[in-house]
mmCIF file of C-alpha atoms in Angstrom:
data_model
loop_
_atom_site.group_PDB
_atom_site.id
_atom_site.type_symbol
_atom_site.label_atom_id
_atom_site.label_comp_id
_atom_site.label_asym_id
_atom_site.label_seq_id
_atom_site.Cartn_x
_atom_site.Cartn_y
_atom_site.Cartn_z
ATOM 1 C CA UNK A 16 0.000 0.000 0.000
ATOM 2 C CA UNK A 17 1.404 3.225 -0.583
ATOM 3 C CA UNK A 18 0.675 6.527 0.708
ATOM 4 C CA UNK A 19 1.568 9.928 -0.390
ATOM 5 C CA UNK A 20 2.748 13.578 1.510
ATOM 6 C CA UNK A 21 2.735 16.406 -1.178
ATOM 7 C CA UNK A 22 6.307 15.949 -1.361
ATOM 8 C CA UNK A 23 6.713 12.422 0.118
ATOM 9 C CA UNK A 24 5.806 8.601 -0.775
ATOM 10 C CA UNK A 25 5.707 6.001 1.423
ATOM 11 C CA UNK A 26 5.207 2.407 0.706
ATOM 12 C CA UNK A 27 4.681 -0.506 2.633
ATOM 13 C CA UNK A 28 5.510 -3.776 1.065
ATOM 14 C CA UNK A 29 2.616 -6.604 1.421
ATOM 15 C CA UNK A 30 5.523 -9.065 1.625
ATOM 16 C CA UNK A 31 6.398 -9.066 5.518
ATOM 17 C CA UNK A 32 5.397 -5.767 6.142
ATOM 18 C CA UNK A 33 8.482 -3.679 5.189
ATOM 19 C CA UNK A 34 8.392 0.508 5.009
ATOM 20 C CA UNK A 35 10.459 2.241 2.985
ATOM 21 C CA UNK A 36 10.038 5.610 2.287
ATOM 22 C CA UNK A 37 11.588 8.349 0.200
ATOM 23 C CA UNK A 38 10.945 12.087 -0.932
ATOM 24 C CA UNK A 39 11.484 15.165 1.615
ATOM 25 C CA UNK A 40 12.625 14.675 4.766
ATOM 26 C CA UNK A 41 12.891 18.092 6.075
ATOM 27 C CA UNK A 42 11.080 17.413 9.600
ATOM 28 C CA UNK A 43 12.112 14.049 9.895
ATOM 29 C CA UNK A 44 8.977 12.837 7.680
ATOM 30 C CA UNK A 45 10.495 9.988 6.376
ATOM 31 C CA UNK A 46 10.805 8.040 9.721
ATOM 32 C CA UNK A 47 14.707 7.122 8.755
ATOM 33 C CA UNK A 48 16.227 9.272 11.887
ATOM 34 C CA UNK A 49 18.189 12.284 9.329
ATOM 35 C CA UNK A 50 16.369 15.239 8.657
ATOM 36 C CA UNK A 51 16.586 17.952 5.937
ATOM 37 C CA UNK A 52 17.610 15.878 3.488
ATOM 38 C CA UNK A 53 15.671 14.830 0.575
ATOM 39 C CA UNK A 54 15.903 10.929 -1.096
ATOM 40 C CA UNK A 55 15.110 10.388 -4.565
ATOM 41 C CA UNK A 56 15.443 6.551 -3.661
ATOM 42 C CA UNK A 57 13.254 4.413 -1.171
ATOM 43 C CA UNK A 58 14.797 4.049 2.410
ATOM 44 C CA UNK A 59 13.239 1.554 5.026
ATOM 45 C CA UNK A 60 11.993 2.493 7.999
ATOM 46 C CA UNK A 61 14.031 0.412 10.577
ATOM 47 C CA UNK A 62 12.397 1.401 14.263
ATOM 48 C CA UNK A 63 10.640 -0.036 15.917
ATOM 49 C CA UNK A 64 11.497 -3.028 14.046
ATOM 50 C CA UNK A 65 12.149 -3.048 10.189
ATOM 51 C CA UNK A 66 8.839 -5.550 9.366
ATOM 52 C CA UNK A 67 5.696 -5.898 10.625
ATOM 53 C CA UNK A 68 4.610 -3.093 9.514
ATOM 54 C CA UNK A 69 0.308 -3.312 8.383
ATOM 55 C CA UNK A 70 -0.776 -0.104 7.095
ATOM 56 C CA UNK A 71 0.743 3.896 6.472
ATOM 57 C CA UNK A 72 -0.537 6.742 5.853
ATOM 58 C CA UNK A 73 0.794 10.802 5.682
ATOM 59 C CA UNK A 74 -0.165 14.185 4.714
ATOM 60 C CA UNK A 75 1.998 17.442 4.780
ATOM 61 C CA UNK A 76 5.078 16.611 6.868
ATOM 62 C CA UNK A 77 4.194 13.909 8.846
ATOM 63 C CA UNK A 78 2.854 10.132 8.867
ATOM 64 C CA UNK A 79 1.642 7.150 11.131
ATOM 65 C CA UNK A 80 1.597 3.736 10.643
ATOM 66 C CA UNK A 81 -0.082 0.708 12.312
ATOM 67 C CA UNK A 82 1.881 -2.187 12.780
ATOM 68 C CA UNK A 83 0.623 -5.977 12.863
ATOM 69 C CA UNK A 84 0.212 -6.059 16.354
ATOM 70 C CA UNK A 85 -2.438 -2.808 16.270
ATOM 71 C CA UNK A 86 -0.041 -0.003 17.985
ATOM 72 C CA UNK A 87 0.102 3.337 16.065
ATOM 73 C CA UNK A 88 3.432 4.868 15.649
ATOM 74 C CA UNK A 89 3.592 8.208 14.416
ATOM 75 C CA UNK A 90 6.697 10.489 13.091
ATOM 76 C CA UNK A 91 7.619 13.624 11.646
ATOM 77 C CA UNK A 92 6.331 17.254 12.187
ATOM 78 C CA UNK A 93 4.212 17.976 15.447
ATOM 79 C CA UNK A 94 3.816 21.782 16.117
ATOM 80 C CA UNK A 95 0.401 21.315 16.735
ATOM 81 C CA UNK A 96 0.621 17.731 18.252
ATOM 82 C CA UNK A 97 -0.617 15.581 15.487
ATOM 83 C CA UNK A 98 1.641 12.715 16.398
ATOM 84 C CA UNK A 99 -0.551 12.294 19.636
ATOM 85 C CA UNK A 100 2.304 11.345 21.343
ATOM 86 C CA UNK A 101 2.037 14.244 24.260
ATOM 87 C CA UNK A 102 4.816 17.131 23.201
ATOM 88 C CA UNK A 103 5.127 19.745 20.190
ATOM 89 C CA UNK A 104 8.476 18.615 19.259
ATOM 90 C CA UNK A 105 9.066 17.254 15.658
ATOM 91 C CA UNK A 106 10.295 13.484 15.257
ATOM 92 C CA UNK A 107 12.503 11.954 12.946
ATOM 93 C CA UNK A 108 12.019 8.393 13.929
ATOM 94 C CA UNK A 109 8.522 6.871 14.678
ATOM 95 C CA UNK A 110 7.198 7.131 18.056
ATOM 96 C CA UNK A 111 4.339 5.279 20.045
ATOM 97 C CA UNK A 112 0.959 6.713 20.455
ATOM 98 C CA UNK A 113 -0.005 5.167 23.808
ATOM 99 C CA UNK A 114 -3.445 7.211 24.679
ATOM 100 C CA UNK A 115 -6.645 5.901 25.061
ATOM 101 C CA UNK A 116 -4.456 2.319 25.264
ATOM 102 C CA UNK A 117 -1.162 1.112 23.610
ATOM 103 C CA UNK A 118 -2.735 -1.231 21.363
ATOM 104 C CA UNK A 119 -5.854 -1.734 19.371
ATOM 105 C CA UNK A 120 -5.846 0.491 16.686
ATOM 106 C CA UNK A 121 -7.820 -0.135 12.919
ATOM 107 C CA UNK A 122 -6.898 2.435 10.724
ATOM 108 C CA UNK A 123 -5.363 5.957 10.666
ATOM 109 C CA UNK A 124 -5.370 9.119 8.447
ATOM 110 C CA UNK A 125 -3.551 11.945 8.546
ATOM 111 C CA UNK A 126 -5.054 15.780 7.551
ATOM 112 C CA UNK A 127 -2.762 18.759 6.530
ATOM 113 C CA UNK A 128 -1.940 19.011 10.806
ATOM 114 C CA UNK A 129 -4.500 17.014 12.096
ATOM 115 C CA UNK A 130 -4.976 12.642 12.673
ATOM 116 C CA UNK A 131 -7.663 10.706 13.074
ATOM 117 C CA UNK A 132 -7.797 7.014 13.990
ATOM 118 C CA UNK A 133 -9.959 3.849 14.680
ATOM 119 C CA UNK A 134 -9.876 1.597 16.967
ATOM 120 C CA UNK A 135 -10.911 -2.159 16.816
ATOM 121 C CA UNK A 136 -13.685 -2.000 19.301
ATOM 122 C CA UNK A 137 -15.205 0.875 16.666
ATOM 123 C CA UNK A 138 -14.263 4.030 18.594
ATOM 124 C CA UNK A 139 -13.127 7.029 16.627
ATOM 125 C CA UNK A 140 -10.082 9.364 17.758
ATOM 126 C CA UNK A 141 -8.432 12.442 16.482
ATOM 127 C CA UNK A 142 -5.712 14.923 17.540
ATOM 128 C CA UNK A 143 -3.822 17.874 16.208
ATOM 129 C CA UNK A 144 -4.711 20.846 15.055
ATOM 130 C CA UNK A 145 -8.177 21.988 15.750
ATOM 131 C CA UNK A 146 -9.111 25.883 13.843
ATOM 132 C CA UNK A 147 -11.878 24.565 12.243
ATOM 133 C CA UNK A 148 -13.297 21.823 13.988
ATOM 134 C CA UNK A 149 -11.380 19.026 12.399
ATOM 135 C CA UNK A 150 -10.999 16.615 15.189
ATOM 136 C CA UNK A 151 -15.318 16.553 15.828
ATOM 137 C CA UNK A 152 -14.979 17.396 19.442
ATOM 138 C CA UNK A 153 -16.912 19.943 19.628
ATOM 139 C CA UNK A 154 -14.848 22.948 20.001
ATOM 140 C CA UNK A 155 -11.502 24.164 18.182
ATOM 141 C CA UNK A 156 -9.076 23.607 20.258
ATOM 142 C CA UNK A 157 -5.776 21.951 19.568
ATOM 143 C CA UNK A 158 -5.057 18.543 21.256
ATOM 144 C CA UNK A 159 -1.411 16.830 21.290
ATOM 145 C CA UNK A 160 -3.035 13.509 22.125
ATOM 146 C CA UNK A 161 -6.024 11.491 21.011
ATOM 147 C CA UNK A 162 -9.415 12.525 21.898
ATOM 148 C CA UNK A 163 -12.813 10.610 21.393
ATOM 149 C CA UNK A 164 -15.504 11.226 18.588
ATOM 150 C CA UNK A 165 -18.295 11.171 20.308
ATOM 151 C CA UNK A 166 -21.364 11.911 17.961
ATOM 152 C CA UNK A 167 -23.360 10.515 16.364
ATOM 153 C CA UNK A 168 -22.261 8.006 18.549
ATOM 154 C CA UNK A 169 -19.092 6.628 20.924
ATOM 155 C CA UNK A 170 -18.974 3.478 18.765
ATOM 156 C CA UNK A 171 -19.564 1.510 15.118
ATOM 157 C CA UNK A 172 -16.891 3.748 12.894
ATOM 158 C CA UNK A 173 -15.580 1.722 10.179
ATOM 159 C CA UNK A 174 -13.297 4.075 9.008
ATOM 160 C CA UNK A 175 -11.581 7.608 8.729
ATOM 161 C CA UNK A 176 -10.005 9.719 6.531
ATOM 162 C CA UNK A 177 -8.562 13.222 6.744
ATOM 163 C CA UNK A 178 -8.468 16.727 3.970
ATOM 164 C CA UNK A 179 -6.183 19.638 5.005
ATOM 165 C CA UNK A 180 -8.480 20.975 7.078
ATOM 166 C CA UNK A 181 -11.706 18.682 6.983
ATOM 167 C CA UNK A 182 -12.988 14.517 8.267
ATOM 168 C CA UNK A 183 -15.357 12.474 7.215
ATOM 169 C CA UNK A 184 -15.588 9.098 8.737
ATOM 170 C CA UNK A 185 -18.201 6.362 7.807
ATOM 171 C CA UNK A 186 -20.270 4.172 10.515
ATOM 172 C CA UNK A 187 -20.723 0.457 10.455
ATOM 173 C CA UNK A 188 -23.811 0.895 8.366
ATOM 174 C CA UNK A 189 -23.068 2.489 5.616
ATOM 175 C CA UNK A 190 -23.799 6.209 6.742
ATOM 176 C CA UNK A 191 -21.292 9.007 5.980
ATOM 177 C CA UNK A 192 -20.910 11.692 8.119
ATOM 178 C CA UNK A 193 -17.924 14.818 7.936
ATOM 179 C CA UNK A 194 -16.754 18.069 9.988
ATOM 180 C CA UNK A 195 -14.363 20.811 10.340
ATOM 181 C CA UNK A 196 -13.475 23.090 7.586
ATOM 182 C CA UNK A 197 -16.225 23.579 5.121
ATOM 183 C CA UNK A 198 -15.465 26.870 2.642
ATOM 184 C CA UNK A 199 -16.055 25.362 -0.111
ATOM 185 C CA UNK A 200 -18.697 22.312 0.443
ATOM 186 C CA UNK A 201 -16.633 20.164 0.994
ATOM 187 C CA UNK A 202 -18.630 18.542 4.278
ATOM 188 C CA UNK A 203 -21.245 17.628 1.830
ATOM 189 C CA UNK A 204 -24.277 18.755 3.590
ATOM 190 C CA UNK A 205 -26.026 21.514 1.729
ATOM 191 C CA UNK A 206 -23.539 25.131 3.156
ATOM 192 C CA UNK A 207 -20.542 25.884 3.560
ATOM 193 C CA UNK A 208 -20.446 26.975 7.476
ATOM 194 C CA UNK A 209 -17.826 24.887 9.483
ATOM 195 C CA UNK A 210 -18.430 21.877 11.517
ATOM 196 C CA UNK A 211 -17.186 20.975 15.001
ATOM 197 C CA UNK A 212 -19.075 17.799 15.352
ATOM 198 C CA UNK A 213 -19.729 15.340 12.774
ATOM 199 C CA UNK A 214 -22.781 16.095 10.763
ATOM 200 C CA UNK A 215 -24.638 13.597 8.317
ATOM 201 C CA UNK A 216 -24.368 13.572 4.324
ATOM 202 C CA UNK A 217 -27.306 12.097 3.244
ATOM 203 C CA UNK A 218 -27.421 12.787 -0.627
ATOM 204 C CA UNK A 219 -28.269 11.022 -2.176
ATOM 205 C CA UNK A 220 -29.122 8.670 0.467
ATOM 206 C CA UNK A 221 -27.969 8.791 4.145
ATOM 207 C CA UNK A 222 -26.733 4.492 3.459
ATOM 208 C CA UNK A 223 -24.744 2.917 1.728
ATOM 209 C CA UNK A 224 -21.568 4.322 1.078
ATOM 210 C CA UNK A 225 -18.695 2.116 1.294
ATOM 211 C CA UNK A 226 -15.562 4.384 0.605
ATOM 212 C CA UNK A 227 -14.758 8.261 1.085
ATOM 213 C CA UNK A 228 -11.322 10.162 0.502
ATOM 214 C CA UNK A 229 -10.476 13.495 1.285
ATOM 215 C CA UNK A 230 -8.664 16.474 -1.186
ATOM 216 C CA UNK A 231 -7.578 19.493 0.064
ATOM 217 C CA UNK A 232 -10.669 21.417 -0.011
ATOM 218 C CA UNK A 233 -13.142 18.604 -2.054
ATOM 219 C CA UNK A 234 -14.634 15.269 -0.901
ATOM 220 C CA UNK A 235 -15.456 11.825 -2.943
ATOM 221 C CA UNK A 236 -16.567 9.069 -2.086
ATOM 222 C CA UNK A 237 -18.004 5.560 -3.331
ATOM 223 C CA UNK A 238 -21.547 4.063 -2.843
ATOM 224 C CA UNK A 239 -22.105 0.095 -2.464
ATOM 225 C CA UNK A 240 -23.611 -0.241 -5.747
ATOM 226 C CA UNK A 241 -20.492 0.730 -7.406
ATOM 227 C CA UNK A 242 -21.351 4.705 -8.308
ATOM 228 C CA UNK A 243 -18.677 7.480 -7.557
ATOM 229 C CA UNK A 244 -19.562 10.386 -6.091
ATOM 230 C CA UNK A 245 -17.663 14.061 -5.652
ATOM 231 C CA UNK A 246 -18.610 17.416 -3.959
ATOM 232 C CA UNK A 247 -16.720 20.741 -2.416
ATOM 233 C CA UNK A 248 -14.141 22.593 -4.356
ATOM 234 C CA UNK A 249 -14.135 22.316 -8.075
ATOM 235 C CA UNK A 250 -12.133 25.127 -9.586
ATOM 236 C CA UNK A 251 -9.449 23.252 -11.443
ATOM 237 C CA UNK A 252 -12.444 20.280 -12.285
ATOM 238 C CA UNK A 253 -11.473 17.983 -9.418
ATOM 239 C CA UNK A 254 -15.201 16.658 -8.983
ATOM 240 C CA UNK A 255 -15.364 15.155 -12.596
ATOM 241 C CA UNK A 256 -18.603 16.199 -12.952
ATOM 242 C CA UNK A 257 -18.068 18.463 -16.500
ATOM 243 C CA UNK A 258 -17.631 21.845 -14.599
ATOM 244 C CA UNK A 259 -15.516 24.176 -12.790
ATOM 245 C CA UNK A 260 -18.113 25.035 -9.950
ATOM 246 C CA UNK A 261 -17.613 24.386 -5.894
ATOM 247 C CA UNK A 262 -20.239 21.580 -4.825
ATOM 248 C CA UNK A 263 -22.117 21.823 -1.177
ATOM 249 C CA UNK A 264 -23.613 18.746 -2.193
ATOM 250 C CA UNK A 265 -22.812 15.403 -3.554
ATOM 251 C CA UNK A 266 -22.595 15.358 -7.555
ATOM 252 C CA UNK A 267 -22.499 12.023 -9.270
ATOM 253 C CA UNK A 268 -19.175 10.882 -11.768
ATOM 254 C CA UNK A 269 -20.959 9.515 -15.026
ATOM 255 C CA UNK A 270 -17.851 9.175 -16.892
ATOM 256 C CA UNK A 271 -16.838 6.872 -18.482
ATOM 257 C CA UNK A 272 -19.786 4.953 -16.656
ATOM 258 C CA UNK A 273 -22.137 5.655 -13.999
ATOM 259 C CA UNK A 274 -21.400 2.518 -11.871
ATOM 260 C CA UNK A 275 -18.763 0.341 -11.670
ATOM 261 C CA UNK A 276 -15.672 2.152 -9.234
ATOM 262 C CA UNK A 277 -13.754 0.147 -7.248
ATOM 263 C CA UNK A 278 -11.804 2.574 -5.571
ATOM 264 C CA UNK A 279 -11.112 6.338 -5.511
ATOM 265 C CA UNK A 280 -8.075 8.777 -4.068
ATOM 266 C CA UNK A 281 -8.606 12.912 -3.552
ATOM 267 C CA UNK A 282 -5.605 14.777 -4.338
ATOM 268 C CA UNK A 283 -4.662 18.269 -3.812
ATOM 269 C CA UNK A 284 -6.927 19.647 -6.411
ATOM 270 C CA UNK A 285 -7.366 16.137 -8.619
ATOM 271 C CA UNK A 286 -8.934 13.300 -8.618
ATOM 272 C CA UNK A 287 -7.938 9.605 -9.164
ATOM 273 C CA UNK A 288 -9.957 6.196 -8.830
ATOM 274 C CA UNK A 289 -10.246 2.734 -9.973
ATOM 275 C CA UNK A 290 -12.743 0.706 -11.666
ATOM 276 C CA UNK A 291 -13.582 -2.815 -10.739
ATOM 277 C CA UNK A 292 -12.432 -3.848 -14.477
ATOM 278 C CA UNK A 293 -8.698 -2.621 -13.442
ATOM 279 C CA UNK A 294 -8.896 0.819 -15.207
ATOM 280 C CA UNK A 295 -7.070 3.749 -13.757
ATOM 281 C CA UNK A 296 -8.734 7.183 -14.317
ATOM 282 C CA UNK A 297 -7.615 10.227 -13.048
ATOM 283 C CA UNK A 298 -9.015 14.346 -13.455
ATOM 284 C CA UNK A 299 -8.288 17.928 -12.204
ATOM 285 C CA UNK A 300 -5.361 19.476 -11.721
ATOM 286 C CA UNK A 301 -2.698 18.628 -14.033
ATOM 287 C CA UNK A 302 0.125 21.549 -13.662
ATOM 288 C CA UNK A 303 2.804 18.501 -12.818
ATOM 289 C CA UNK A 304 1.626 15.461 -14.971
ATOM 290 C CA UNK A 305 0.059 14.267 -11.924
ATOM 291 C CA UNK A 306 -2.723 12.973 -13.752
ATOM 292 C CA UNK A 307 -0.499 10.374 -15.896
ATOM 293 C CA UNK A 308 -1.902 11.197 -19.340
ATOM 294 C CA UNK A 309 1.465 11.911 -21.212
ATOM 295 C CA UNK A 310 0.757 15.811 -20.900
ATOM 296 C CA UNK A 311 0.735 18.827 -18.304
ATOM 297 C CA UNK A 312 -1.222 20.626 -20.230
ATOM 298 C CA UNK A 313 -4.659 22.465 -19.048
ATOM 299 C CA UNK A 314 -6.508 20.626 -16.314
ATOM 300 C CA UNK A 315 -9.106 17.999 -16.737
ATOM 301 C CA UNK A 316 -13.311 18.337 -15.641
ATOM 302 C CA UNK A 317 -13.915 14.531 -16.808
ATOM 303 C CA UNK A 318 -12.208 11.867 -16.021
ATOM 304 C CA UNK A 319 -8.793 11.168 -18.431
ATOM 305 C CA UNK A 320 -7.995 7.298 -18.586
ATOM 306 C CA UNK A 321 -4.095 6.649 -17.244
ATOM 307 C CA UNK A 322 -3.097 3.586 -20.435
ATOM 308 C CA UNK A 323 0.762 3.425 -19.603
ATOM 309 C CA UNK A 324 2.117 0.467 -18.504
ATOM 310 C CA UNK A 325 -0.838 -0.965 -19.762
ATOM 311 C CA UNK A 326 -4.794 0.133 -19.859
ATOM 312 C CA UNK A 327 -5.946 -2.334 -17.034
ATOM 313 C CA UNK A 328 -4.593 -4.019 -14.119
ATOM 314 C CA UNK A 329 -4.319 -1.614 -11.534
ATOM 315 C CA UNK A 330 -4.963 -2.854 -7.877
ATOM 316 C CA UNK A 331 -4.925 0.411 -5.803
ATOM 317 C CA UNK A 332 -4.216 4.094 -5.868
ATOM 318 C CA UNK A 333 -2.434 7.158 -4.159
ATOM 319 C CA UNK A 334 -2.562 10.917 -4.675
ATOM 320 C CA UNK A 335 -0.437 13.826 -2.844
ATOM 321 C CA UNK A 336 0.125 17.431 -3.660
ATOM 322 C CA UNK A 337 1.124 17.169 -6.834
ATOM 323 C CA UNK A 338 2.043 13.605 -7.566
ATOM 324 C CA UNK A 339 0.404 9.992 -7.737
ATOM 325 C CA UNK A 340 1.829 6.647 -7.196
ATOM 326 C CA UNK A 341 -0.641 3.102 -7.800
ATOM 327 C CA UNK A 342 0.361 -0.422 -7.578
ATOM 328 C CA UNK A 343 -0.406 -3.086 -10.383
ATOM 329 C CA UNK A 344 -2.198 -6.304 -10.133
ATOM 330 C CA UNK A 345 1.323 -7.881 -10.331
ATOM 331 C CA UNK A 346 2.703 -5.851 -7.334
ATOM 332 C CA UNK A 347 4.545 -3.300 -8.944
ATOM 333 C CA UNK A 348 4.688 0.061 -8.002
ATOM 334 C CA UNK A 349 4.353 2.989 -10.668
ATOM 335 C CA UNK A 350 4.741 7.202 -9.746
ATOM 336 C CA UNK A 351 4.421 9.667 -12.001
ATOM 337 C CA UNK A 352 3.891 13.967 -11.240
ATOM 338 C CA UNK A 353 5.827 16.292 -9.228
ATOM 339 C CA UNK A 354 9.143 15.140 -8.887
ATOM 340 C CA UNK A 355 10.877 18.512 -7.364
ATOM 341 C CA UNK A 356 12.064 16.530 -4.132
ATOM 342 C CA UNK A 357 12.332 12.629 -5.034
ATOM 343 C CA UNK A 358 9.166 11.910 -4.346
ATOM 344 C CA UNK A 359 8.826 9.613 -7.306
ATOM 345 C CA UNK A 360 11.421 7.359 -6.113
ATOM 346 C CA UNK A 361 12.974 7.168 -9.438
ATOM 347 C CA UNK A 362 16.914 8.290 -8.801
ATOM 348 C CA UNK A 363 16.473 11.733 -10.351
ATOM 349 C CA UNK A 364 14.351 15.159 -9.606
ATOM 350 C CA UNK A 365 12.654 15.290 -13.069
ATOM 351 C CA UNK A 366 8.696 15.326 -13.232
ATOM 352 C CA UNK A 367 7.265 12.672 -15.143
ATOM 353 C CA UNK A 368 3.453 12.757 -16.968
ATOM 354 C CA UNK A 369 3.723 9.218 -17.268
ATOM 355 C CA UNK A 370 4.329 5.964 -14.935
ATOM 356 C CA UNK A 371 7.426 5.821 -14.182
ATOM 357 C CA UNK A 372 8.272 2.502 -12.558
ATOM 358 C CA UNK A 373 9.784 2.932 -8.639
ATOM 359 C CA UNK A 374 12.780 -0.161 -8.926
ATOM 360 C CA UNK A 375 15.097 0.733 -6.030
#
């Protein structure tokens, strides 16, 4: 699985659970104990131990990862305290988040300063940075370790996931609810006031979602029946939806079908996502050949099929700031976009606007 900063990739091999990461480093965000200095190569991640490692994720200059035994280590930039470990003081190695209990924990995401985690008895956490309402507890104030999601309920999340400045978490059932920052409509509930507490999206029905990823400043998210579905900020065509217009409301992707997405991964201001046949689309922003269609040239409202390697056979997704990295069916890893700090992983600093295999 791989995971992207804007300037960072991390990837965590399914064989025995290995992290290596590469990209900036100027906060320590690559885990590898050096800061400040950039790697255009993939390093592992050695501490606490170099495998067992089960999932990553990251955002601007820091990340956390869940190892196979369910603690939550998390590394990297902290002025606001969104490693959760108890301090403001950066990391360049990963360190333990021990609060509510050592163990236990389902899934993380990591916002622009702000985290957000399950646990396995279906609690929802968050810490960080707090302006907006970001970590749904009710008030804005920063918190250096976790606190507890409370509404709509204290248990049944099935998962998280974090924009800059905005989360949206779904429950056990299939309902969808967001908070925090909400400018542009990106909460998905009809205005664009700000949200301390979680608050419901229910277009175009309060059930059945089944996936939901986070942009910057726009939302999208999967139903069960296969449809894709994209809402908040639209100015560079993020939402695939055919226009340049901010969404407060869920708008539905019809292209190049209705139905039929597997998977889906907000960007800064683009778009990518997989459909169950193995295609890779991607739409938006395209300044850096993030979107992987050969060119750079003027950003994209509908979704723009990604054919090199090959036109099918992708098995899962990433987007950052700037650049994307997906894995194949056969396990390897392609990255292709902004390139400006060796976040491709390719053994130069040259942006790419088409899959570049990651070898090293």
């Amino acid at each position: 699985r791989s995971t992207l900063f804007p300037y960072t990739t991390l990837f965590r091999s399914p064989a025995g659970g290995a992290l290596w990461c590469w990209g900036s480093n100027y906060y320590g965000e690559l885990g590898t104990g050096g800061r400040h200095t950039d790697l255009d190569l993939p390093r592992q991640v050695t501490t606490p131990a170099p495998r067992g490692w089960a999932s990553v994720t990251a955002a601007s200059e820091q990340a956390c990862a869940i190892r196979t035994d369910g603690t939550l280590w998390c590394w990297g930039f902290n002025s606001y305290g969104q490693l959760g470990i108890g301090s403001h003081t950066n990391q360049g190695r990963p360190h333990q988040v021990t609060t509510p209990a050592a163990g236990g924990w389902a899934s993380v995401a990591t916002g622009e300063d702000h985290t957000c985690a399950t646990r396995t008895d279906g609690t929802l956490w968050c810490w960080g940075y707090n302006a907006f309402g970001e970590l749904g507890t009710g008030n804005e104030i920063d918190q250096d370790r976790p606190h507890q999601v409370t509404g709509p309920g204290r248990q049944g999340w099935a998962s998280v996931i974090t924009g800059d400045s905005h989360t949206c978490g779904i429950r056990s059932g299939g309902a969808l609810w967001c908070w925090g920052w909400n400018e542009y409509g990106q909460l998905g509930i009809g205005n664009e006031t700000n949200q301390d507490l979680p608050h419901q999206v229910t277009s175009p029905a309060p059930d059945g979602w089944a996936s939901v990823t986070g942009g910057d400043a726009h939302t999208c998210a999967t139903r069960a029946g296969g449809t894709l579905w994209c809402w908040g900020w639209g100015q560079y065509g993020q939402l695939g939806i055919g226009i340049y217009t901010d969404q407060e409301l869920p708008h539905r992707v019809r292209t190049p079908a209705p139905q039929g997405w597997a998977s889906v991964a907000a960007g800064n201001a683009y778009t990518c996502a997989i459909r169950t046949e193995g295609t890779l689309w991607c739409w938006g922003f395209n300044e850096d050949g993030e979107l992987g269609i050969g060119n750079h040239i003027g950003h994209q409202m509908l979704p723009q099929q990604v054919a090199a390697p090959a036109p099918q056979g992708w098995a899962s997704v990433a987007t950052g700031n700037g650049h994307t990295c997906a894995l194949r069916t056969g396990g390897t890893l392609w990255c292709w976009g902004s390139n400006h700090d060796g976040e491709l992983g390719i053994g130069n600093y040259t942006n790419q606007d088409l899959p570049q295999q990651v070898t090293g």
